[in-house]
Tab-separated table of C-alpha atoms in Angstrom:
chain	number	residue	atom	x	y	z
A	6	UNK	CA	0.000	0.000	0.000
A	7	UNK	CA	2.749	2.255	0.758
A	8	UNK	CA	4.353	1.811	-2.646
A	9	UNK	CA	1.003	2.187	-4.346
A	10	UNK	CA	0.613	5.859	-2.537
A	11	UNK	CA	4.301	6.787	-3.214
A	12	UNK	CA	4.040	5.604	-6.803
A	13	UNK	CA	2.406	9.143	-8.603
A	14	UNK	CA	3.765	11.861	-9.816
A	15	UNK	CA	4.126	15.524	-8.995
A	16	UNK	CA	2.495	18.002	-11.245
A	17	UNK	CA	5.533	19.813	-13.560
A	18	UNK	CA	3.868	22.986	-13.450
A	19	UNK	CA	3.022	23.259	-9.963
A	20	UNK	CA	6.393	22.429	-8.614
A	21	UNK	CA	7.454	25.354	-10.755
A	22	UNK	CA	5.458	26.713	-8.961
A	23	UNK	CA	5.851	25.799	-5.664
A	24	UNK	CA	9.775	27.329	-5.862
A	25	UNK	CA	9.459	30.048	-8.606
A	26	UNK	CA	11.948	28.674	-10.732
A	27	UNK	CA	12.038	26.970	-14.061
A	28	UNK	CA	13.600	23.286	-14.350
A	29	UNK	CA	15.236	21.077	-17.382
A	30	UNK	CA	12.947	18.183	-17.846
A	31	UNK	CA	15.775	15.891	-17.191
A	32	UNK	CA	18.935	15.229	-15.110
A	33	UNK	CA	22.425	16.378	-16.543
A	34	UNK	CA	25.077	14.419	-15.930
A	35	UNK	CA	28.805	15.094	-15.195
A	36	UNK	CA	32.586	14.433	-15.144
A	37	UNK	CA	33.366	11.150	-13.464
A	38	UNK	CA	36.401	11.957	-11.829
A	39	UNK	CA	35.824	11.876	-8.419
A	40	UNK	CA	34.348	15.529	-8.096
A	41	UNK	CA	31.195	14.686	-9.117
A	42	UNK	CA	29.360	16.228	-6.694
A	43	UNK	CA	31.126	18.809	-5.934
A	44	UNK	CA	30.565	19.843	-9.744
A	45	UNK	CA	26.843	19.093	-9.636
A	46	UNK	CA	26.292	21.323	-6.845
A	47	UNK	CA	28.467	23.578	-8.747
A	48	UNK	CA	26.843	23.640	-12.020
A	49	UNK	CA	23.410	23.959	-9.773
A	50	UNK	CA	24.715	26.982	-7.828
A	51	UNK	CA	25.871	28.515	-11.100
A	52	UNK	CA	22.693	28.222	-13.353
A	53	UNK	CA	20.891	29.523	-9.878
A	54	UNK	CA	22.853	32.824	-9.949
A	55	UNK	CA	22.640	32.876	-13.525
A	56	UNK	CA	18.929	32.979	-13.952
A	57	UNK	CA	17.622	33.528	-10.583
A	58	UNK	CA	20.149	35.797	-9.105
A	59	UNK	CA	17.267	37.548	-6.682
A	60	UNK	CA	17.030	34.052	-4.743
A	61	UNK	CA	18.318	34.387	-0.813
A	62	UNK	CA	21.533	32.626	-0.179
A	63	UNK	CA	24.814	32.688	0.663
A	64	UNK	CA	28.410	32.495	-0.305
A	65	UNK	CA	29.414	34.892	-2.446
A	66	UNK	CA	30.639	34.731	-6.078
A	67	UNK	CA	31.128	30.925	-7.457
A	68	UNK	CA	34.689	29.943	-8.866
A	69	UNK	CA	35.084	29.469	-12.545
A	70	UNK	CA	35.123	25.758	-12.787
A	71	UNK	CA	33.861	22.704	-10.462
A	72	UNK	CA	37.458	21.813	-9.394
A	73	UNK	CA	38.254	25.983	-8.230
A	74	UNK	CA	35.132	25.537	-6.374
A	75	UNK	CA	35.707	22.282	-4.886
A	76	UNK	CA	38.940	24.113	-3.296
A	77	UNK	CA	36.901	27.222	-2.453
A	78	UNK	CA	34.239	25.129	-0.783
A	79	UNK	CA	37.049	23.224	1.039
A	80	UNK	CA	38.827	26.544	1.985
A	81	UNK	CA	35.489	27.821	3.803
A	82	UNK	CA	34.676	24.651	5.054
A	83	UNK	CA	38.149	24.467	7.073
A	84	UNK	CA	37.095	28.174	8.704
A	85	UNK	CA	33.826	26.814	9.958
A	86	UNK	CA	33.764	25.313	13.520
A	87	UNK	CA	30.874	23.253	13.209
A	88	UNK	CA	32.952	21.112	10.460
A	89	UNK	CA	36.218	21.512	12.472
A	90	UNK	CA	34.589	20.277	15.555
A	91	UNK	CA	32.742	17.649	13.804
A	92	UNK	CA	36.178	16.409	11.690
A	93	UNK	CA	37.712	16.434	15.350
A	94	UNK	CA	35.015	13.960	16.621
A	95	UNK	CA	35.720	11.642	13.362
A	96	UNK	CA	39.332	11.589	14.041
A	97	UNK	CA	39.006	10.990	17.634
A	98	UNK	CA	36.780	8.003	17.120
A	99	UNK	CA	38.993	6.666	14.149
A	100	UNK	CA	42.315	6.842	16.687
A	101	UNK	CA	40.645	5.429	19.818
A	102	UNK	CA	38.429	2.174	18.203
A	103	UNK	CA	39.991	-1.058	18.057
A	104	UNK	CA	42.468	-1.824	15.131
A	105	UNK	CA	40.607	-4.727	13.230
A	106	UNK	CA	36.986	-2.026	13.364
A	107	UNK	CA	39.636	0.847	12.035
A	108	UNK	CA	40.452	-1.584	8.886
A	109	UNK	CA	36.620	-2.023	8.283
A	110	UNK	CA	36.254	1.809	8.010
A	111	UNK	CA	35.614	2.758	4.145
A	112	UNK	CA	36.008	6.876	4.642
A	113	UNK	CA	39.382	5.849	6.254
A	114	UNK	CA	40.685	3.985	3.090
A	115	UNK	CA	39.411	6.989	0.618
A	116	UNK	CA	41.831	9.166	1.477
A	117	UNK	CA	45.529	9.048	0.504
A	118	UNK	CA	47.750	6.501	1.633
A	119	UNK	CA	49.746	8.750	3.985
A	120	UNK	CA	47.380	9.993	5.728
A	121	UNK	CA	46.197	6.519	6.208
A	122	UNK	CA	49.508	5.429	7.780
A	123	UNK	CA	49.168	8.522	9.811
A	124	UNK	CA	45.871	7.420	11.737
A	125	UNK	CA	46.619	3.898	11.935
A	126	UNK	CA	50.081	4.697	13.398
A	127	UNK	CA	48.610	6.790	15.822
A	128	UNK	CA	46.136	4.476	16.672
A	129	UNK	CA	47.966	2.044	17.531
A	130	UNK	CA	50.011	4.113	19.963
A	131	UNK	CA	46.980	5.218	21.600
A	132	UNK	CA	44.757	2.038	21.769
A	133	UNK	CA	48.683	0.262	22.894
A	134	UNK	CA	48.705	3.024	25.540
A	135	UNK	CA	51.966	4.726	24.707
A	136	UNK	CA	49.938	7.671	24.554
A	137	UNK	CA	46.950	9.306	25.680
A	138	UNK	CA	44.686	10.188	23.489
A	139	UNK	CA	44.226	13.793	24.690
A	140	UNK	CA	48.604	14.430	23.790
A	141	UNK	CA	47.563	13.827	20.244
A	142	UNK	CA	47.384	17.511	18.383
A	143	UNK	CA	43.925	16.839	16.986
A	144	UNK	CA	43.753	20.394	15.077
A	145	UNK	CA	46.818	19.526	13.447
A	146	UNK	CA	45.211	16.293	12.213
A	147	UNK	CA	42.021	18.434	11.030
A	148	UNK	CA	44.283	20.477	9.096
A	149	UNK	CA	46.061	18.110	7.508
A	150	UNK	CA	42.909	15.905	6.898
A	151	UNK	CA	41.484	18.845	5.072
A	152	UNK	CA	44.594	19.311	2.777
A	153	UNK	CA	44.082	15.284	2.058
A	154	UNK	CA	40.790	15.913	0.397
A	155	UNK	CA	41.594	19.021	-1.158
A	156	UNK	CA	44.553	17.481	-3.517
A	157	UNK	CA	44.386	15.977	-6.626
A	158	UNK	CA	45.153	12.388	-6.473
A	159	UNK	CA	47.354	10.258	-8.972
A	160	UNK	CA	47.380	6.732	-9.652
A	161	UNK	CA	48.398	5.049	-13.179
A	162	UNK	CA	48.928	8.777	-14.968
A	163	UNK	CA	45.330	9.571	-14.506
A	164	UNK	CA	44.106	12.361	-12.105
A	165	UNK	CA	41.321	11.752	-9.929
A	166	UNK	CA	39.380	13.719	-6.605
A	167	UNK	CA	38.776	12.062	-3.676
A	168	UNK	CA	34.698	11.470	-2.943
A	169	UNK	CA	33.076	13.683	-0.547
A	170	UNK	CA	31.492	12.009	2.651
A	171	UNK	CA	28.719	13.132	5.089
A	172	UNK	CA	30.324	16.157	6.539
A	173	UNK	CA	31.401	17.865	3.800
A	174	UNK	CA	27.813	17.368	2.183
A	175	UNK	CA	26.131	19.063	5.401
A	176	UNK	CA	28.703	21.854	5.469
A	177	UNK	CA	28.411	22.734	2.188
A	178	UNK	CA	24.842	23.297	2.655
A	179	UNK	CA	25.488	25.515	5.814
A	180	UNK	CA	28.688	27.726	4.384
A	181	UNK	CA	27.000	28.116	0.758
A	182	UNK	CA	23.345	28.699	1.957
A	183	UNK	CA	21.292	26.295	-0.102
A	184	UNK	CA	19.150	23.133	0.192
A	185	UNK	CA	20.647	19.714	-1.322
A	186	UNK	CA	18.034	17.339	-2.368
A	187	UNK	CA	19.008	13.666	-3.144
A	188	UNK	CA	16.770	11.783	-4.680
A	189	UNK	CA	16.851	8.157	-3.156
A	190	UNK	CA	17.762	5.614	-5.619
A	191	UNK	CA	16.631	2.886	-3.518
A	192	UNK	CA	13.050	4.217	-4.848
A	193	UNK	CA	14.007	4.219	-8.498
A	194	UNK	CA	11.791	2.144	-9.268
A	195	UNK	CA	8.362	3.698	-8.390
A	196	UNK	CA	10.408	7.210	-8.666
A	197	UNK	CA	10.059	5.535	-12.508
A	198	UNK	CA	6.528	4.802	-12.431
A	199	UNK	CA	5.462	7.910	-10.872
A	200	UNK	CA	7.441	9.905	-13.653
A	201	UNK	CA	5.224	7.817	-16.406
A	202	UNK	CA	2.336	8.396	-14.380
A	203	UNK	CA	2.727	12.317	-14.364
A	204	UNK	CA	2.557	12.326	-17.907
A	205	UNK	CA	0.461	14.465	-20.203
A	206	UNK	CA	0.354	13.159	-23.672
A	207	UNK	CA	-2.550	13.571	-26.375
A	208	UNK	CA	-3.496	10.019	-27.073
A	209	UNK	CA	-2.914	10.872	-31.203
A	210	UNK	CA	0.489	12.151	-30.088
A	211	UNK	CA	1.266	9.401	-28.297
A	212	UNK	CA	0.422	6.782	-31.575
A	213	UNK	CA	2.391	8.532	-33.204
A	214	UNK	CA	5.745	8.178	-31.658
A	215	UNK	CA	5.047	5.009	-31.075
A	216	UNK	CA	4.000	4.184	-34.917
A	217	UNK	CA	6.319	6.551	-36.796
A	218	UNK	CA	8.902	7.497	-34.212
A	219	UNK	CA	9.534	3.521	-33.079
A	220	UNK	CA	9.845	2.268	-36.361
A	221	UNK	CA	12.546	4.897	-36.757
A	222	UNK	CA	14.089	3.639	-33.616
A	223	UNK	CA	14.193	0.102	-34.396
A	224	UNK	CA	15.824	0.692	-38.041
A	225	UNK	CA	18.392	2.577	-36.374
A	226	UNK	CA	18.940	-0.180	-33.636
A	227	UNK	CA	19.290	-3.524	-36.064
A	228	UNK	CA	21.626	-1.075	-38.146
A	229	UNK	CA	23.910	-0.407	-35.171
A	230	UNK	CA	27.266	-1.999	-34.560
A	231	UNK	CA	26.733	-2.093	-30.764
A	232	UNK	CA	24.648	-1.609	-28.014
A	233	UNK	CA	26.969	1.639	-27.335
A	234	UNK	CA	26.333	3.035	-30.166
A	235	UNK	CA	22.461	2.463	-29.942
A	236	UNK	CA	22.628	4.300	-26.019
A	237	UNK	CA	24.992	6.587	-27.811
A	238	UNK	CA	22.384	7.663	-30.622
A	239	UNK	CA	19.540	7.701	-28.647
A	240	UNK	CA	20.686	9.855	-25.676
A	241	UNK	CA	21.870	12.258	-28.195
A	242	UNK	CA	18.277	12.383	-30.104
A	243	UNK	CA	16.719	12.746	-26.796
A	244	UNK	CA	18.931	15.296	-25.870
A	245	UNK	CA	17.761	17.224	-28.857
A	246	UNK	CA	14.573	16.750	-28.562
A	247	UNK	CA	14.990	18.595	-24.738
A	248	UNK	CA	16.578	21.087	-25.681
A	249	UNK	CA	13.567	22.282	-28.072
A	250	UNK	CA	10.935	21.297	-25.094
A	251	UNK	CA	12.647	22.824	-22.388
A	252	UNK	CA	13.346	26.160	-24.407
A	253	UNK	CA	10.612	26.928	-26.428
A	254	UNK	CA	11.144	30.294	-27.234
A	255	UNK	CA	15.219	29.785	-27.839
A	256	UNK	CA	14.892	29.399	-31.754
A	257	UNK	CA	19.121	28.094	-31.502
A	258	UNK	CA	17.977	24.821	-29.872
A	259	UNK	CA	15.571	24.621	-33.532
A	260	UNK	CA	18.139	24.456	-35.950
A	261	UNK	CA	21.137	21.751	-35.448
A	262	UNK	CA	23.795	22.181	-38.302
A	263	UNK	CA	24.761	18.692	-39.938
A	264	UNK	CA	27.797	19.271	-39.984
A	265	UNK	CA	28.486	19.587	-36.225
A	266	UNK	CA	30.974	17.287	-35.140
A	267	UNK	CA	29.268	16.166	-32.117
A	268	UNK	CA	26.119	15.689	-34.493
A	269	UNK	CA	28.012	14.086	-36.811
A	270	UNK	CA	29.827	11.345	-34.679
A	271	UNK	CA	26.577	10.501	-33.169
A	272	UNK	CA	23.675	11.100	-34.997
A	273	UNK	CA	24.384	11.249	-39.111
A	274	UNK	CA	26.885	9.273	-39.030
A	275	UNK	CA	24.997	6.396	-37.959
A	276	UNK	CA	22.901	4.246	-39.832
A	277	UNK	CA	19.044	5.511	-39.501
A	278	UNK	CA	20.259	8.338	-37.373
A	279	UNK	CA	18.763	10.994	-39.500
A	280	UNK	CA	15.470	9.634	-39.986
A	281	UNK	CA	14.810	9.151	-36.238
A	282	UNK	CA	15.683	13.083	-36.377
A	283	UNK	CA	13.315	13.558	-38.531
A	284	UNK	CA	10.922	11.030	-36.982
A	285	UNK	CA	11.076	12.897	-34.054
A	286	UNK	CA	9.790	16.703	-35.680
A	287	UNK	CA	13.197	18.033	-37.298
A	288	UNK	CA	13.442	18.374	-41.404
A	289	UNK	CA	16.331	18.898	-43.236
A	290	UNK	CA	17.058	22.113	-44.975
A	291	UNK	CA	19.503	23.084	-47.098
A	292	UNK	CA	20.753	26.564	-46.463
A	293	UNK	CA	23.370	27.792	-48.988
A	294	UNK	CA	25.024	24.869	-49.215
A	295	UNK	CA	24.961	23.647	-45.205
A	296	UNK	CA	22.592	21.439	-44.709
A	297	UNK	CA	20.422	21.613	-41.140
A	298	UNK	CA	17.635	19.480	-39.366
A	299	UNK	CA	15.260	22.000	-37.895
A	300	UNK	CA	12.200	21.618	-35.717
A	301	UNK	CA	9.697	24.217	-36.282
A	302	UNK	CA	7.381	25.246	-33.460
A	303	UNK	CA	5.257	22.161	-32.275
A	304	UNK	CA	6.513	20.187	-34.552
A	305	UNK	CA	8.665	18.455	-31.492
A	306	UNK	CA	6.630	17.135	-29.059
A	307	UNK	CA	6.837	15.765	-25.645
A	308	UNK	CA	5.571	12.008	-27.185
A	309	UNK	CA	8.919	12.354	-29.207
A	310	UNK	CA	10.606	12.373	-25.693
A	311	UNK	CA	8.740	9.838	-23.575
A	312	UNK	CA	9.007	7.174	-25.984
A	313	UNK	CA	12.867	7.440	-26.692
A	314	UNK	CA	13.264	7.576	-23.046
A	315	UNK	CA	11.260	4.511	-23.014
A	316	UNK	CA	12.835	2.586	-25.912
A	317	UNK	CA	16.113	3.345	-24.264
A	318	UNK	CA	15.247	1.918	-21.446
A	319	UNK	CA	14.166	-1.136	-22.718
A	320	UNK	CA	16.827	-1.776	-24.619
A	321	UNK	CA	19.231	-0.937	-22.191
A	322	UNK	CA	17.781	-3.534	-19.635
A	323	UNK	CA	17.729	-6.326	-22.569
A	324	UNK	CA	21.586	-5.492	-23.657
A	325	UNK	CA	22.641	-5.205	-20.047
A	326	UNK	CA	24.597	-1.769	-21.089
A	327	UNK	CA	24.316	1.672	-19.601
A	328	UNK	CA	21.774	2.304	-17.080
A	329	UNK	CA	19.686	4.542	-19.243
A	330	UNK	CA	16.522	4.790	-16.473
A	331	UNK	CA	17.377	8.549	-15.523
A	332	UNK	CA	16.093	9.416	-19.208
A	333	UNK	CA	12.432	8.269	-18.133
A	334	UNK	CA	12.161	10.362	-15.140
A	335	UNK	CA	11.431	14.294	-15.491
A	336	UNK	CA	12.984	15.225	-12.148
A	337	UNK	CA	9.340	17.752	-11.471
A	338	UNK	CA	7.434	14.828	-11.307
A	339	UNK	CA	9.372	13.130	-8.082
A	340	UNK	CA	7.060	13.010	-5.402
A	341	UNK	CA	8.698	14.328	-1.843
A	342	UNK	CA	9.042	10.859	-0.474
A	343	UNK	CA	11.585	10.089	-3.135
A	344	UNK	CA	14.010	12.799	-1.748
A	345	UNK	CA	16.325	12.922	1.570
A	346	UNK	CA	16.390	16.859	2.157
A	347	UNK	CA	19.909	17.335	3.840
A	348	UNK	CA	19.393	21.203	4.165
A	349	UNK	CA	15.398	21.469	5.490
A	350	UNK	CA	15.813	25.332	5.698
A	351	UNK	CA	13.088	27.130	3.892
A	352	UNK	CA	13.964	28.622	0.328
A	353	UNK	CA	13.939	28.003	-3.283
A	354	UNK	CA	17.215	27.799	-3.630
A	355	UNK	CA	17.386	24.342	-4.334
A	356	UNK	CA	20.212	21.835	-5.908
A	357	UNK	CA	18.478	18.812	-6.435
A	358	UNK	CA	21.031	15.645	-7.185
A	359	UNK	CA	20.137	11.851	-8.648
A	360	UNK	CA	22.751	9.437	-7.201
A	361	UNK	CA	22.708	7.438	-10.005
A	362	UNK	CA	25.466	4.596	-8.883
A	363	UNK	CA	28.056	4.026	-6.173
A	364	UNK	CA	29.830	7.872	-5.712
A	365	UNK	CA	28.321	9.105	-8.795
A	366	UNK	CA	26.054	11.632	-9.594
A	367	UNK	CA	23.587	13.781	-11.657
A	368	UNK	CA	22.030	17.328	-11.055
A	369	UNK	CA	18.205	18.693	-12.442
A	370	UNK	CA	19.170	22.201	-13.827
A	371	UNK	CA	17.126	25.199	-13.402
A	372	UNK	CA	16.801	26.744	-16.754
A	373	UNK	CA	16.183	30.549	-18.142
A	374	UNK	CA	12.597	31.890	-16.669
C-alpha cells in the first residue's frame, strides 16, 4: 500500500510553482572523476545565480570551474567550527576504536595513503597506551585531513578527486546557503513509475511516436554496430529533442547544423540516425550549401521524448549496457518521499542531485525563466 501511494507523480507545473523557478525536464550528468558532486552542486549553484540571481543565499561569487570551487568550498569549510569540531570527533573516534573495526572503516581507506599510515600509526600508539589520546594535536590532524581531500590524487597517470562524505555534504549546505536534495535511488523504481504516471500526452500524439517514431528507432537499432552506439544515438536524439521542449522560445535549440561534429559522430553518421531526427519533428534544410535538421514550433513534441526515453530503457535492460533509467524520469514529477532533504531550511534555492550509482552523480538544472 505504501508503494502504491508513493508511486504518482508531482504536477511539472506546480512544482514550478511551488519554488518560482524553471527546471530542465531531465537530469544532466557530469565528469566522473571523483568531483562529481562537488561539480553538480556547482553547475546547480551557477545556473541559480545565472537565472535567478534575486534568490536568498549565501556564499558569495562561485569559482570558474567545479574543481576551483571544490577548493573554495574546502577553503570555507576548514574556517567553519561546526565542520572543524565535527572532523575532530571523526578523528578521535577513528584513533581510539579497536584496530581490526579501524580496517573495516571505508572513509578511512578513501583518502591518501599517507594519511592513512598517519591514523593507523597513531592508533595504535593510543589504543597500545603509549599515549593518551588527549597528547595527540587533533587540530593539526584536522588540518592536515582537510589538505588530504583538497589534492588531486594520482594513480596510473590519470588524475582523480577524492569522494566527498557526510560532513562535507552538510557543510556545504550551511557555508553556501542552499538546500541539497538527493533523490533516493533505492526508490528508483516507483520514482520511474510515478514519472510515467505524471505524464500528459494527447493520445494521437502518443500513436504517433510510437507508430512513426519507433519504427525509426528500431531501423536505427538492427543497423547499429553495438549496443553503445544504440545508447549513444539515442541519448543524443533525446537530448535534442529537450533542448527544443525545455526552451521553447530559444529558436538556436531549432536548428542543429549537420555538420556539427558532435552531431556528426553521433547522430548522421549512424545508420538511420537521421530519420529518427526527422521522426522525431526536425526536417532537413539546405541553407546555402549547409545542410540543417530544424524543428519548427510544435513540430517536437513531448511524445517524441517519452518514448525514446522509453525505448532506451528497454533496450538498455535487454543489452545489459548503460543504465539509461534517468532518461524516463522528469525530475518535477518526483514526489517528496523520493528525496532525503539534507538542508530542510526554507527557500527556493534548491540543488536537487540523482545518485545514479556508487559515488556518482547527476544534477536537475534550473533553466532561463
Amino acid at each position: 500500500e505504501k508503494v502504491a501511494a508513493m508511486a504518482k507523480g508531482v504536477d511539472p507545473e506546480q512544482y514550478e510553482k511551488d519554488t518560482g523557478v524553471k527546471w530542465a525536464s531531465s537530469f544532466t550528468d557530469v565528469p566522473d572523476d571523483g568531483n562529481c558532486l562537488m561539480h553538480a552542486v556547482w553547475l546547480g549553484l551557477s545556473a541559480l545565480k545565472k537565472h535567478y540571481p534575486n534568490l536568498p543565499g549565501g556564499g558569495g561569487e562561485l569559482p570558474t570551474s567545479a574543481g576551483r570551487f571544490r577548493l573554495a568550498a574546502l577553503m570555507k569549510m576548514a574556517k567553519d567550527l561546526g565542520y572543524r569540531e565535527a572532523v575532530s570527533n571523526q578523528l578521535q573516534l577513528w584513533l581510539s576504536v579497536d584496530c581490526d573495526v579501524l580496517y573495516s572503516l571505508e572513509d578511512l581507506f578513501l583518502l591518501p595513503p599517507d594519511f592513512q599510515s598517519l591514523v593507523v600509526n597513531t592508533n595504535l600508539e593510543v589504543t597500545g597506551g603509549a599515549v593518551q589520546l588527549e597528547q595527540i594535536d587533533i587540530g593539526a590532524m584536522v588540518d592536515q585531513y582537510i589538505a588530504a581531500i583538497s589534492q588531486k590524487q594520482t594513480d596510473s597517470g590519470r588524475e582523480f578527486y577524492l569522494p566527498l562524505g557526510e560532513l562535507e555534504l552538510e557543510t556545504l549546505c550551511r557555508v553556501y546557503g542552499f538546500r541539497l536534495q538527493v533523490v533516493k535511488t533505492e526508490a528508483i523504481d516507483m520514482i520511474t513509475e510515478a514519472a510515467r504516471k505524471a505524464r500528459k500526452v494527447p493520445e494521437e500524439e502518443a500513436k504517433r511516436a510510437q507508430d512513426v517514431i519507433g519504427a525509426a528507432a528500431r531501423t536505427a537499432t538492427e543497423a547499429a554496430n553495438s549496443a553503445e552506439e544504440v545508447g549513444e544515438l539515442l541519448r543524443t536524439v533525446i537530448m535534442y529533442v529537450g533542448n527544443v521542449l525545455d526552451n521553447e522560445s530559444d529558436e538556436r535549440f531549432r536548428s542543429i547544423r549537420a555538420a556539427n561534429p558532435g552531431f556528426t559522430k553521433r547522430v548522421a553518421s549512424r545508420k538511420g540516425g537521421a530519420e529518427l531526427m526527422e521522426a522525431c519533428g526536425f526536417k532537413r534544410e539546405d541553407r546555402g550549401g549547409d545542410v540543417f535538421y530544424v524543428a519548427k514550433q510544435g513540430a517536437v513534441t513531448p511524445a517524441a521524448r517519452y518514448y525514446l526515453a522509453d525505448f532506451l530503457a528497454d533496450h538498455s535492460t535487454k543489452t545489459g549496457g548503460y543504465d539509461a533509467v534517468t532518461a524516463l524520469v522528469d525530475p518535477r514529477t518526483i514526489h517528496p518521499e523520493h528525496i532525503l532533504d539534507r538542508n530542510q531550511e526554507a527557500g527556493n534555492r534548491i540543488v536537487r542531485i540523482l545518485n545514479v550509482r556508487t559515488n556518482h552523480y547527476q544534477v536537475h538544472l534550473p533553466r532561463k525563466p
